[in-house]
């Protein structure tokens, strides 16, 4: 796993491992390695390491696997889900729909078994300069991004100066002021990282979402009995519910908090916006018009990447999202 144990992502991995251990009466022990420990810091190598057996299981971001599997850039198409009336419903519809299956098939065709989804969350912008509310505000800003080409292109299109940096080095980069900003999910990453120590501005622009996938090396998967495979899939379903609720708490209609209360796993921060403001951050929540300005400014990136990802997949995602609007 790429980020640290206290991230939403880290908590989801631990939750999954604990559940599996409990349900298998201690027969299946999954050890969680946070903070890119197994990746020598290089997060975009994760898929290859899982495929060749250097890693057994991974709770992984589509972003980090997208250099090997172009279909996974779907959810990184800028502002595609942000302009939907309910962005969470749109994501759920993709995961459960035809487009989600196309993404999973693309991964499995390349040699990794997928047993479930989870969520890092919608990625919001934090900066030391700002506030940022329009594409014009982005001009010349140095922004740390993941080493995946669509990120570089999106930020260049907005007039910013994207800098590719592994997550394992990013915090030091923020500390030293090497960059003016970064983009990561609020509940999952920014709050656990205490991003306000480096960046005082938060722009709630939801520009892309970062779904997570639970992947297993196929040989490891085949080594389990059918009963244990069933158990793992059941635990993955529970971990998905937990991970999504952690990512969405305080930002949805209250369902995530309710769910976390029902399983007695409410995190410390349940009101992320209020909490960030209390830490001295300026939270800019974009109006629908401001969001449209960003949407328009990134049209070229969506058009070009739709060709690379596959127009059929993008169309399937649009149909899945449309069905969620009803
Ligand atoms: O590197 C990032 O920004 C992170 C932690 O969110 C991912 O691994 C995609």
CSV table of N, CA, C and O and ligand atoms in Angstrom, one decimal, residues 2 9 43 61 63-64 120 123 144 146 167 184 210, ligand 1:
chain,number,residue,atom,x,y,z
A,2,UNK,N,0.4,2.3,-0.7
A,2,UNK,CA,1.3,3.5,-0.9
A,2,UNK,C,1.3,4.4,0.3
A,2,UNK,O,2.4,4.7,0.8
A,9,UNK,N,-7.0,4.9,3.6
A,9,UNK,CA,-6.6,3.7,2.8
A,9,UNK,C,-5.9,2.7,3.7
A,9,UNK,O,-6.2,1.5,3.7
A,43,UNK,N,5.7,4.1,-6.5
A,43,UNK,CA,4.3,3.6,-6.5
A,43,UNK,C,3.8,3.1,-7.8
A,43,UNK,O,2.9,2.2,-7.8
A,61,UNK,N,-4.6,2.1,-5.7
A,61,UNK,CA,-5.3,3.1,-6.4
A,61,UNK,C,-5.2,2.9,-7.9
A,61,UNK,O,-4.2,2.5,-8.4
A,63,UNK,N,-4.9,5.1,-9.9
A,63,UNK,CA,-3.9,6.0,-10.4
A,63,UNK,C,-2.6,5.4,-10.6
A,63,UNK,O,-1.9,5.5,-11.6
A,64,UNK,N,-2.2,4.6,-9.6
A,64,UNK,CA,-0.9,4.0,-9.6
A,64,UNK,C,-0.7,2.9,-10.6
A,64,UNK,O,0.4,2.5,-10.9
A,120,UNK,N,-10.3,5.9,-2.1
A,120,UNK,CA,-9.4,6.9,-1.5
A,120,UNK,C,-10.2,8.2,-1.4
A,120,UNK,O,-10.2,8.9,-0.4
A,123,UNK,N,-10.4,13.9,-5.1
A,123,UNK,CA,-9.1,14.6,-4.8
A,123,UNK,C,-9.3,16.1,-4.9
A,123,UNK,O,-9.7,16.6,-5.9
A,144,UNK,N,2.6,19.3,-6.9
A,144,UNK,CA,3.0,17.9,-6.9
A,144,UNK,C,1.9,17.0,-7.5
A,144,UNK,O,0.8,17.1,-7.0
A,146,UNK,N,1.2,12.8,-9.1
A,146,UNK,CA,1.7,11.4,-9.2
A,146,UNK,C,2.3,11.2,-10.6
A,146,UNK,O,1.9,11.9,-11.5
A,167,UNK,N,4.9,9.6,-3.7
A,167,UNK,CA,4.2,10.0,-2.4
A,167,UNK,C,5.2,9.9,-1.2
A,167,UNK,O,5.2,10.7,-0.3
A,184,UNK,N,-5.1,15.7,-3.1
A,184,UNK,CA,-5.3,14.4,-2.5
A,184,UNK,C,-6.7,14.5,-1.8
A,184,UNK,O,-7.2,15.6,-1.5
A,210,UNK,N,-10.5,8.8,-6.9
A,210,UNK,CA,-9.5,7.8,-6.8
A,210,UNK,C,-10.1,6.6,-6.1
A,210,UNK,O,-10.0,6.4,-4.9
B,1,LIG,O1,0.5,9.6,-4.4
B,1,LIG,C1,-0.7,10.0,-4.0
B,1,LIG,O2,-1.0,11.2,-4.2
B,1,LIG,C2,-1.6,9.0,-3.5
B,1,LIG,C3,-1.1,8.6,-2.1
B,1,LIG,O3,-2.9,9.5,-3.3
B,1,LIG,C4,-1.6,7.8,-4.4
B,1,LIG,O4,-1.0,6.8,-4.2
B,1,LIG,C5,-2.4,7.9,-5.6
